[in-house]
């Protein structure tokens, strides 16, 4: 999997983080999940699962998408 080493934005800007991988993952599928870890060593929180599904307790500003073998997390 390939991700940018870092992303940055000013307050109010939209951030996109991409993750590129093989077109063929486990059993021929390649789905993406995104996780937020605020403090090193703490448990990560799932913000997006199965490419674009958002848990009910996650704010609407988090969204996910997938195109081909690339997953994208967008934070507005």
Coordinates of C-alpha atoms in Angstrom, one line a residue, residues 12-76:
X12 CA -11.4 25.4 6.9
X13 CA -9.6 23.6 4.0
X14 CA -10.5 20.2 2.7
X15 CA -7.9 17.4 3.2
X16 CA -7.7 14.3 1.0
X17 CA -5.5 11.3 1.9
X18 CA -5.1 8.6 -0.7
X19 CA -4.1 5.0 -0.3
X20 CA -3.1 3.0 -3.4
X21 CA -2.7 -0.7 -3.6
X22 CA -3.1 -3.8 -5.7
X23 CA -6.3 -4.3 -7.6
X24 CA -6.5 -7.7 -6.1
X25 CA -6.5 -8.0 -2.4
X26 CA -7.6 -10.8 -0.1
X27 CA -9.8 -13.2 -2.1
X28 CA -9.8 -10.9 -5.1
X29 CA -11.2 -7.8 -3.4
X30 CA -9.5 -4.7 -2.1
X31 CA -11.6 -2.6 0.3
X32 CA -10.4 0.3 2.4
X33 CA -10.8 1.4 6.0
X34 CA -9.6 4.6 7.7
X35 CA -8.6 5.0 11.3
X36 CA -7.9 8.0 13.6
X37 CA -5.3 7.7 16.3
X38 CA -5.1 10.9 18.3
X39 CA -2.5 9.7 20.9
X40 CA 0.3 7.3 20.1
X41 CA -0.3 4.0 21.9
X42 CA -4.1 4.6 22.2
X43 CA -6.7 2.6 20.4
X44 CA -7.5 3.8 16.9
X45 CA -11.0 4.8 16.0
X46 CA -12.6 3.7 12.8
X47 CA -13.8 6.7 10.8
X48 CA -14.5 4.9 7.5
X49 CA -15.0 1.2 6.7
X50 CA -15.7 -0.7 3.5
X51 CA -14.5 2.3 1.4
X52 CA -17.3 4.8 2.2
X53 CA -19.3 3.6 5.2
X54 CA -19.1 5.9 8.2
X55 CA -20.0 4.8 11.8
X56 CA -22.9 6.6 13.3
X57 CA -20.8 8.4 15.8
X58 CA -18.3 9.8 13.3
X59 CA -18.9 13.4 12.1
X60 CA -20.2 14.0 8.6
X61 CA -17.0 15.9 7.7
X62 CA -15.3 12.5 7.3
X63 CA -16.1 10.7 4.0
X64 CA -14.5 7.9 2.0
X65 CA -14.4 6.8 -1.6
X66 CA -12.7 4.3 -3.8
X67 CA -11.7 4.5 -7.5
X68 CA -10.0 1.5 -9.0
X69 CA -7.4 0.4 -6.6
X70 CA -7.1 3.7 -4.8
X71 CA -9.0 4.7 -1.6
X72 CA -9.5 8.2 -0.5
X73 CA -10.4 9.8 2.8
X74 CA -11.8 13.3 2.6
X75 CA -12.0 15.6 5.7
X76 CA -13.9 18.8 5.2

